Amino acid sequence: CIIMGPTDKELDIIVAKLKSSFDITEEGDVCDYLGIKFTKGEDKTISLTQPHLIASILKDLGLDKPNSKKEDTPALSSKPLEKHLDRRSHDQNHFDYRSVIGKLNYLEKCSRPDISCAVHQGARFVSNPRVEHGKALKWLGRYLVGSKDKGMIYSPGNQSFDVYVDASFTGDWDSENAEWDADTARSRTGYVILYANCPVIWASKLQSEIALSTTESEYLAISAATREVLPLMELIQEMQRHGCGLTATTPQLHCRVFEDNSGAVELASSVKNPKMRPRTRHINTKYHHFRSKVQDGTISIHQVSTEDMLADILTKVCNKQIHTKLREQLMGW
């Protein structure tokens, strides 16, 4: 485990108490933890990488050769993955699809948000992978070939929480398969929570309910993101009370708005005089849980442009230009 406290003396007391009850070793400052390598730079940056896990994934995919091809993006940006039930099944003798997805999930959640959307697309089909799904994982593997020594570069700042939220309204829509595959009508939520300018939680996932408008899909995404950030705020506040000297905890919640999606910001921030219209009144009250936090100033809602929306990389597979730009803003390389 990792222990944090206000002073070295208090940490020494805690470690001594643990040693009196358990057989443990004290490793000092964090350098390796659960397969994640921590490297401190001279410019006060902190890098999180997982070279051993990436090497294992590439070996599974047969991409551990010196001349393995590289890709610039984690997946094709032209079309999302679908079920492909009319194609032959993936050959498990080539590589174990479920095992590779499991490793990719851990990699994505720990240090590689740039592959979140591509991994989640592939993870949807672990129960019945087809040849096209195997090809998609190989493409993702070739992207890792060119970035196997990369991870998350943290440059801590003074600000508190920032939450960037985005939604791709029916982004996986497929008119050919929509009649028998309701999942193509689902919107994708993407959000990233930053503390002191460092991403700590991110997600790319299909929404559990089918949104009926762009406004609703964005609003559901805001709700999902705030359910993650509120416990983190309470944790930081508790650590502050114990003298850990962390930064303030008033977050800014950024929601990307495009076309008529100013309705999502209006719906989320108009607390004293909520503007519920016929097209939005059906939204269940469970998605209004964060309004009291907006009212008391704990959370503030802000509209940002598409160019400044970090979560865009989590809602869809972007082309090379956009992917590279957002990856640099989010991960530092």
Short mmCIF file of N, CA, C and O in Angstrom, two decimals, residues 59-163:
data_model
loop_
_atom_site.label_atom_id
_atom_site.label_comp_id
_atom_site.label_asym_id
_atom_site.label_seq_id
_atom_site.Cartn_x
_atom_site.Cartn_y
_atom_site.Cartn_z
N LYS A 59 4.09 -9.20 -27.04
CA LYS A 59 4.48 -10.60 -27.22
C LYS A 59 3.27 -11.46 -27.53
O LYS A 59 3.31 -12.34 -28.42
N ASP A 60 2.17 -11.25 -26.81
CA ASP A 60 0.94 -12.00 -27.06
C ASP A 60 0.45 -11.79 -28.48
O ASP A 60 -0.06 -12.72 -29.12
N LEU A 61 0.59 -10.57 -28.97
CA LEU A 61 0.09 -10.24 -30.31
C LEU A 61 1.08 -10.57 -31.42
O LEU A 61 0.76 -10.40 -32.60
N GLY A 62 2.26 -11.05 -31.03
CA GLY A 62 3.27 -11.35 -32.03
C GLY A 62 3.90 -10.12 -32.64
O GLY A 62 4.38 -10.14 -33.78
N LEU A 63 3.93 -9.02 -31.87
CA LEU A 63 4.46 -7.76 -32.37
C LEU A 63 5.73 -7.35 -31.62
O LEU A 63 6.07 -6.17 -31.56
N ASP A 64 6.43 -8.33 -31.07
CA ASP A 64 7.64 -8.05 -30.31
C ASP A 64 8.89 -8.15 -31.17
O ASP A 64 10.01 -8.20 -30.65
N LYS A 65 8.72 -8.16 -32.49
CA LYS A 65 9.87 -8.24 -33.39
C LYS A 65 10.43 -6.84 -33.66
O LYS A 65 9.70 -5.85 -33.63
N PRO A 66 11.72 -6.73 -33.94
CA PRO A 66 12.33 -5.41 -34.18
C PRO A 66 11.72 -4.66 -35.36
O PRO A 66 11.72 -3.43 -35.38
N ASN A 67 11.23 -5.39 -36.35
CA ASN A 67 10.69 -4.75 -37.56
C ASN A 67 9.17 -4.65 -37.55
O ASN A 67 8.55 -4.48 -38.61
N SER A 68 8.53 -4.75 -36.39
CA SER A 68 7.07 -4.67 -36.32
C SER A 68 6.58 -3.30 -36.78
O SER A 68 7.16 -2.26 -36.44
N LYS A 69 5.50 -3.31 -37.53
CA LYS A 69 4.94 -2.07 -38.07
C LYS A 69 4.36 -1.21 -36.95
O LYS A 69 3.89 -1.73 -35.94
N LYS A 70 4.36 0.10 -37.16
CA LYS A 70 3.82 1.04 -36.18
C LYS A 70 2.62 1.79 -36.76
O LYS A 70 2.54 1.99 -37.96
N GLU A 71 1.71 2.20 -35.89
CA GLU A 71 0.58 3.02 -36.28
C GLU A 71 0.58 4.30 -35.47
O GLU A 71 1.13 4.36 -34.36
N ASP A 72 -0.04 5.35 -36.03
CA ASP A 72 -0.05 6.66 -35.37
C ASP A 72 -1.26 6.87 -34.48
O ASP A 72 -1.28 7.80 -33.66
N THR A 73 -2.29 6.04 -34.64
CA THR A 73 -3.50 6.15 -33.82
C THR A 73 -3.85 4.77 -33.28
O THR A 73 -3.47 3.75 -33.88
N PRO A 74 -4.58 4.70 -32.18
CA PRO A 74 -4.89 3.38 -31.58
C PRO A 74 -5.95 2.59 -32.34
O PRO A 74 -6.14 1.41 -32.07
N ALA A 75 -6.64 3.20 -33.29
CA ALA A 75 -7.67 2.49 -34.05
C ALA A 75 -8.02 3.31 -35.29
O ALA A 75 -7.62 4.48 -35.42
N LEU A 76 -8.75 2.71 -36.19
CA LEU A 76 -9.25 3.44 -37.35
C LEU A 76 -10.27 4.48 -36.90
O LEU A 76 -11.17 4.17 -36.11
N SER A 77 -10.13 5.69 -37.39
CA SER A 77 -11.05 6.75 -36.99
C SER A 77 -12.27 6.83 -37.90
O SER A 77 -13.22 7.57 -37.61
N SER A 78 -12.27 6.07 -38.99
CA SER A 78 -13.35 6.19 -39.98
C SER A 78 -14.64 5.51 -39.56
O SER A 78 -15.73 5.98 -39.88
N LYS A 79 -14.54 4.40 -38.80
CA LYS A 79 -15.74 3.65 -38.44
C LYS A 79 -15.52 2.88 -37.15
O LYS A 79 -14.51 2.19 -37.01
N PRO A 80 -16.45 2.96 -36.19
CA PRO A 80 -16.30 2.21 -34.94
C PRO A 80 -16.52 0.72 -35.16
O PRO A 80 -17.12 0.30 -36.17
N LEU A 81 -16.06 -0.09 -34.22
CA LEU A 81 -16.25 -1.54 -34.31
C LEU A 81 -17.72 -1.90 -34.14
O LEU A 81 -18.45 -1.25 -33.40
N GLU A 82 -18.15 -2.95 -34.83
CA GLU A 82 -19.49 -3.49 -34.66
C GLU A 82 -19.39 -4.98 -34.41
O GLU A 82 -18.29 -5.54 -34.32
N LYS A 83 -20.50 -5.67 -34.31
CA LYS A 83 -20.48 -7.10 -33.93
C LYS A 83 -19.94 -8.01 -35.03
O LYS A 83 -19.34 -9.05 -34.74
N HIS A 84 -20.13 -7.65 -36.29
CA HIS A 84 -19.62 -8.45 -37.42
C HIS A 84 -20.02 -9.92 -37.31
O HIS A 84 -19.20 -10.81 -37.50
N LEU A 85 -21.28 -10.18 -37.03
CA LEU A 85 -21.73 -11.56 -36.84
C LEU A 85 -21.70 -12.37 -38.14
O LEU A 85 -21.77 -13.61 -38.10
N ASP A 86 -21.60 -11.69 -39.28
CA ASP A 86 -21.55 -12.40 -40.55
C ASP A 86 -20.13 -12.81 -40.93
O ASP A 86 -19.92 -13.42 -41.98
N ARG A 87 -19.15 -12.49 -40.09
CA ARG A 87 -17.76 -12.84 -40.36
C ARG A 87 -17.34 -14.03 -39.49
O ARG A 87 -17.99 -14.36 -38.50
N ARG A 88 -16.24 -14.65 -39.87
CA ARG A 88 -15.79 -15.83 -39.13
C ARG A 88 -15.20 -15.42 -37.77
O ARG A 88 -14.75 -14.29 -37.58
N SER A 89 -15.18 -16.38 -36.87
CA SER A 89 -14.70 -16.12 -35.50
C SER A 89 -13.19 -15.88 -35.48
O SER A 89 -12.45 -16.37 -36.34
N HIS A 90 -12.77 -15.14 -34.47
CA HIS A 90 -11.34 -14.91 -34.27
C HIS A 90 -10.63 -16.21 -33.91
O HIS A 90 -11.15 -17.02 -33.15
N ASP A 91 -9.46 -16.42 -34.47
CA ASP A 91 -8.65 -17.62 -34.20
C ASP A 91 -7.90 -17.44 -32.89
O ASP A 91 -6.91 -16.71 -32.81
N GLN A 92 -8.38 -18.13 -31.83
CA GLN A 92 -7.77 -18.00 -30.51
C GLN A 92 -6.36 -18.58 -30.48
O GLN A 92 -5.58 -18.28 -29.56
N ASN A 93 -6.01 -19.41 -31.45
CA ASN A 93 -4.65 -19.94 -31.52
C ASN A 93 -3.65 -18.85 -31.94
O ASN A 93 -2.45 -18.97 -31.67
N HIS A 94 -4.18 -17.84 -32.60
CA HIS A 94 -3.31 -16.71 -32.99
C HIS A 94 -2.93 -15.90 -31.76
O HIS A 94 -1.76 -15.64 -31.50
N PHE A 95 -3.92 -15.50 -30.98
CA PHE A 95 -3.69 -14.91 -29.65
C PHE A 95 -5.00 -14.98 -28.88
O PHE A 95 -6.10 -15.01 -29.46
N ASP A 96 -4.88 -15.04 -27.55
CA ASP A 96 -6.05 -15.13 -26.68
C ASP A 96 -6.69 -13.74 -26.56
O ASP A 96 -6.17 -12.85 -25.88
N TYR A 97 -7.81 -13.56 -27.22
CA TYR A 97 -8.46 -12.25 -27.30
C TYR A 97 -8.81 -11.72 -25.90
O TYR A 97 -8.50 -10.58 -25.56
N ARG A 98 -9.42 -12.55 -25.08
CA ARG A 98 -9.85 -12.12 -23.74
C ARG A 98 -8.65 -11.73 -22.87
O ARG A 98 -8.71 -10.75 -22.13
N SER A 99 -7.58 -12.51 -22.95
CA SER A 99 -6.39 -12.22 -22.15
C SER A 99 -5.78 -10.87 -22.54
O SER A 99 -5.40 -10.07 -21.68
N VAL A 100 -5.67 -10.63 -23.84
CA VAL A 100 -5.09 -9.36 -24.32
C VAL A 100 -5.96 -8.18 -23.90
O VAL A 100 -5.45 -7.14 -23.46
N ILE A 101 -7.28 -8.34 -24.00
CA ILE A 101 -8.19 -7.27 -23.58
C ILE A 101 -8.02 -6.99 -22.09
O ILE A 101 -8.02 -5.83 -21.65
N GLY A 102 -7.86 -8.03 -21.28
CA GLY A 102 -7.66 -7.84 -19.85
C GLY A 102 -6.41 -7.02 -19.55
O GLY A 102 -6.43 -6.12 -18.70
N LYS A 103 -5.33 -7.33 -20.25
CA LYS A 103 -4.08 -6.57 -20.05
C LYS A 103 -4.23 -5.13 -20.54
O LYS A 103 -3.74 -4.19 -19.90
N LEU A 104 -4.91 -4.96 -21.67
CA LEU A 104 -5.12 -3.62 -22.21
C LEU A 104 -5.99 -2.78 -21.28
O LEU A 104 -5.76 -1.58 -21.12
N ASN A 105 -6.97 -3.41 -20.66
CA ASN A 105 -7.82 -2.69 -19.70
C ASN A 105 -7.01 -2.15 -18.54
O ASN A 105 -7.20 -1.00 -18.10
N TYR A 106 -6.09 -2.97 -18.02
CA TYR A 106 -5.27 -2.52 -16.89
C TYR A 106 -4.31 -1.41 -17.33
O TYR A 106 -4.12 -0.41 -16.61
N LEU A 107 -3.74 -1.56 -18.51
CA LEU A 107 -2.83 -0.54 -19.05
C LEU A 107 -3.57 0.78 -19.22
O LEU A 107 -3.07 1.85 -18.81
N GLU A 108 -4.76 0.72 -19.81
CA GLU A 108 -5.53 1.93 -20.10
C GLU A 108 -5.92 2.65 -18.81
O GLU A 108 -5.85 3.87 -18.73
N LYS A 109 -6.33 1.90 -17.79
CA LYS A 109 -6.79 2.52 -16.56
C LYS A 109 -5.66 3.10 -15.71
O LYS A 109 -5.88 3.98 -14.89
N CYS A 110 -4.46 2.61 -15.89
CA CYS A 110 -3.34 3.04 -15.04
C CYS A 110 -2.53 4.19 -15.64
O CYS A 110 -2.14 5.10 -14.91
N SER A 111 -2.25 4.13 -16.94
CA SER A 111 -1.31 5.12 -17.47
C SER A 111 -1.54 5.52 -18.92
O SER A 111 -0.82 6.36 -19.43
N ARG A 112 -2.57 4.95 -19.60
CA ARG A 112 -2.72 5.23 -21.02
C ARG A 112 -4.16 5.59 -21.41
O ARG A 112 -4.85 4.84 -22.08
N PRO A 113 -4.64 6.76 -21.00
CA PRO A 113 -5.99 7.17 -21.43
C PRO A 113 -6.12 7.37 -22.92
O PRO A 113 -7.24 7.40 -23.45
N ASP A 114 -4.99 7.48 -23.63
CA ASP A 114 -5.06 7.68 -25.07
C ASP A 114 -5.61 6.47 -25.81
O ASP A 114 -6.04 6.59 -26.97
N ILE A 115 -5.63 5.30 -25.17
CA ILE A 115 -6.16 4.11 -25.83
C ILE A 115 -7.52 3.70 -25.26
O ILE A 115 -8.05 2.64 -25.60
N SER A 116 -8.10 4.53 -24.40
CA SER A 116 -9.33 4.16 -23.69
C SER A 116 -10.46 3.78 -24.64
O SER A 116 -11.10 2.73 -24.49
N CYS A 117 -10.74 4.63 -25.60
CA CYS A 117 -11.87 4.39 -26.49
C CYS A 117 -11.66 3.13 -27.31
O CYS A 117 -12.56 2.31 -27.45
N ALA A 118 -10.46 2.95 -27.85
CA ALA A 118 -10.16 1.78 -28.67
C ALA A 118 -10.25 0.50 -27.85
O ALA A 118 -10.78 -0.52 -28.32
N VAL A 119 -9.76 0.52 -26.61
CA VAL A 119 -9.82 -0.66 -25.75
C VAL A 119 -11.26 -1.00 -25.41
O VAL A 119 -11.67 -2.17 -25.45
N HIS A 120 -12.05 0.02 -25.08
CA HIS A 120 -13.44 -0.25 -24.72
C HIS A 120 -14.23 -0.79 -25.90
O HIS A 120 -15.08 -1.67 -25.74
N GLN A 121 -13.95 -0.29 -27.09
CA GLN A 121 -14.61 -0.83 -28.27
C GLN A 121 -14.30 -2.32 -28.42
O GLN A 121 -15.20 -3.13 -28.70
N GLY A 122 -13.04 -2.69 -28.24
CA GLY A 122 -12.66 -4.09 -28.37
C GLY A 122 -13.20 -4.95 -27.25
O GLY A 122 -13.56 -6.12 -27.46
N ALA A 123 -13.30 -4.38 -26.03
CA ALA A 123 -13.75 -5.15 -24.87
C ALA A 123 -15.22 -5.53 -24.98
O ALA A 123 -15.66 -6.50 -24.35
N ARG A 124 -15.99 -4.84 -25.77
CA ARG A 124 -17.41 -5.14 -25.91
C ARG A 124 -17.66 -6.50 -26.57
O ARG A 124 -18.75 -7.05 -26.46
N PHE A 125 -16.63 -7.05 -27.22
CA PHE A 125 -16.85 -8.25 -28.02
C PHE A 125 -16.04 -9.46 -27.54
O PHE A 125 -15.79 -10.38 -28.30
N VAL A 126 -15.65 -9.45 -26.26
CA VAL A 126 -14.82 -10.55 -25.75
C VAL A 126 -15.58 -11.88 -25.74
O VAL A 126 -14.96 -12.95 -25.82
N SER A 127 -16.90 -11.85 -25.64
CA SER A 127 -17.66 -13.10 -25.58
C SER A 127 -17.78 -13.77 -26.94
O SER A 127 -18.00 -14.98 -27.02
N ASN A 128 -17.62 -13.01 -28.01
CA ASN A 128 -17.76 -13.58 -29.35
C ASN A 128 -16.92 -12.78 -30.35
O ASN A 128 -17.46 -12.16 -31.27
N PRO A 129 -15.59 -12.78 -30.18
CA PRO A 129 -14.75 -11.98 -31.07
C PRO A 129 -14.72 -12.54 -32.49
O PRO A 129 -14.71 -13.75 -32.69
N ARG A 130 -14.68 -11.64 -33.45
CA ARG A 130 -14.61 -12.00 -34.86
C ARG A 130 -13.25 -11.56 -35.42
O ARG A 130 -12.46 -10.90 -34.74
N VAL A 131 -13.00 -11.93 -36.66
CA VAL A 131 -11.72 -11.62 -37.29
C VAL A 131 -11.45 -10.12 -37.25
O VAL A 131 -10.32 -9.68 -36.97
N GLU A 132 -12.48 -9.31 -37.50
CA GLU A 132 -12.30 -7.85 -37.52
C GLU A 132 -11.89 -7.32 -36.14
O GLU A 132 -11.13 -6.36 -36.04
N HIS A 133 -12.39 -7.96 -35.09
CA HIS A 133 -12.02 -7.53 -33.74
C HIS A 133 -10.55 -7.87 -33.45
O HIS A 133 -9.83 -7.08 -32.82
N GLY A 134 -10.11 -9.03 -33.92
CA GLY A 134 -8.71 -9.39 -33.79
C GLY A 134 -7.81 -8.42 -34.54
O GLY A 134 -6.74 -8.03 -34.06
N LYS A 135 -8.24 -8.01 -35.74
CA LYS A 135 -7.47 -7.04 -36.52
C LYS A 135 -7.38 -5.70 -35.80
O LYS A 135 -6.34 -5.03 -35.83
N ALA A 136 -8.47 -5.33 -35.13
CA ALA A 136 -8.48 -4.07 -34.38
C ALA A 136 -7.47 -4.09 -33.24
O ALA A 136 -6.78 -3.10 -32.98
N LEU A 137 -7.36 -5.24 -32.54
CA LEU A 137 -6.38 -5.35 -31.46
C LEU A 137 -4.96 -5.34 -32.01
O LEU A 137 -4.05 -4.79 -31.38
N LYS A 138 -4.76 -5.92 -33.17
CA LYS A 138 -3.43 -5.88 -33.79
C LYS A 138 -3.06 -4.43 -34.14
O LYS A 138 -1.91 -4.01 -33.97
N TRP A 139 -4.04 -3.69 -34.65
CA TRP A 139 -3.80 -2.27 -34.96
C TRP A 139 -3.41 -1.52 -33.69
O TRP A 139 -2.45 -0.74 -33.70
N LEU A 140 -4.15 -1.76 -32.61
CA LEU A 140 -3.84 -1.12 -31.33
C LEU A 140 -2.45 -1.53 -30.85
O LEU A 140 -1.70 -0.70 -30.32
N GLY A 141 -2.10 -2.79 -31.04
CA GLY A 141 -0.77 -3.25 -30.67
C GLY A 141 0.32 -2.52 -31.45
O GLY A 141 1.37 -2.16 -30.89
N ARG A 142 0.08 -2.28 -32.74
CA ARG A 142 1.08 -1.56 -33.55
C ARG A 142 1.21 -0.10 -33.09
O ARG A 142 2.28 0.50 -33.23
N TYR A 143 0.14 0.46 -32.55
CA TYR A 143 0.23 1.79 -31.95
C TYR A 143 1.12 1.76 -30.71
O TYR A 143 1.93 2.67 -30.48
N LEU A 144 0.98 0.69 -29.92
CA LEU A 144 1.81 0.56 -28.72
C LEU A 144 3.27 0.30 -29.07
O LEU A 144 4.17 0.65 -28.30
N VAL A 145 3.52 -0.34 -30.22
CA VAL A 145 4.90 -0.56 -30.66
C VAL A 145 5.63 0.78 -30.76
O VAL A 145 6.79 0.91 -30.35
N GLY A 146 4.94 1.78 -31.28
CA GLY A 146 5.57 3.08 -31.44
C GLY A 146 5.57 3.94 -30.20
O GLY A 146 6.13 5.04 -30.20
N SER A 147 4.93 3.46 -29.11
CA SER A 147 4.86 4.27 -27.89
C SER A 147 5.00 3.40 -26.64
O SER A 147 4.43 3.71 -25.60
N LYS A 148 5.79 2.32 -26.77
CA LYS A 148 5.89 1.37 -25.65
C LYS A 148 6.62 1.91 -24.44
O LYS A 148 6.49 1.37 -23.34
N ASP A 149 7.39 2.97 -24.62
CA ASP A 149 8.09 3.57 -23.48
C ASP A 149 7.35 4.81 -22.95
O ASP A 149 7.87 5.54 -22.11
N LYS A 150 6.14 5.02 -23.45
CA LYS A 150 5.39 6.21 -23.07
C LYS A 150 4.34 5.88 -22.01
O LYS A 150 3.95 4.73 -21.83
N GLY A 151 3.89 6.93 -21.33
CA GLY A 151 2.85 6.77 -20.32
C GLY A 151 2.26 8.12 -19.98
O GLY A 151 2.03 8.95 -20.86
N MET A 152 2.04 8.36 -18.72
CA MET A 152 1.49 9.62 -18.25
C MET A 152 2.61 10.47 -17.66
O MET A 152 3.39 10.00 -16.83
N ILE A 153 2.69 11.72 -18.11
CA ILE A 153 3.66 12.66 -17.55
C ILE A 153 2.90 13.71 -16.75
O ILE A 153 2.15 14.50 -17.31
N TYR A 154 3.10 13.69 -15.44
CA TYR A 154 2.42 14.63 -14.56
C TYR A 154 3.27 15.88 -14.35
O TYR A 154 4.45 15.79 -14.01
N SER A 155 2.64 17.04 -14.54
CA SER A 155 3.27 18.32 -14.22
C SER A 155 2.37 19.03 -13.22
O SER A 155 1.48 19.81 -13.61
N PRO A 156 2.52 18.75 -11.92
CA PRO A 156 1.58 19.27 -10.92
C PRO A 156 1.48 20.79 -10.94
O PRO A 156 2.48 21.50 -11.08
N GLY A 157 0.25 21.28 -10.82
CA GLY A 157 0.00 22.71 -10.74
C GLY A 157 -0.64 23.07 -9.41
O GLY A 157 -0.73 22.25 -8.50
N ASN A 158 -1.10 24.31 -9.31
CA ASN A 158 -1.65 24.80 -8.05
C ASN A 158 -3.17 24.69 -7.98
O ASN A 158 -3.75 24.82 -6.91
N GLN A 159 -3.82 24.51 -9.12
CA GLN A 159 -5.28 24.47 -9.11
C GLN A 159 -5.79 23.18 -8.49
O GLN A 159 -5.05 22.23 -8.31
N SER A 160 -7.07 23.19 -8.22
CA SER A 160 -7.69 22.03 -7.60
C SER A 160 -8.23 21.10 -8.67
O SER A 160 -7.51 20.73 -9.59
N PHE A 161 -9.51 20.73 -8.59
CA PHE A 161 -10.11 19.79 -9.53
C PHE A 161 -10.60 20.47 -10.80
O PHE A 161 -11.20 21.55 -10.74
N ASP A 162 -10.36 19.84 -11.92
CA ASP A 162 -10.99 20.19 -13.19
C ASP A 162 -11.55 18.91 -13.77
O ASP A 162 -10.88 17.87 -13.77
N VAL A 163 -12.78 18.98 -14.26
CA VAL A 163 -13.43 17.81 -14.83
C VAL A 163 -13.88 18.15 -16.24
O VAL A 163 -14.68 19.08 -16.43
#
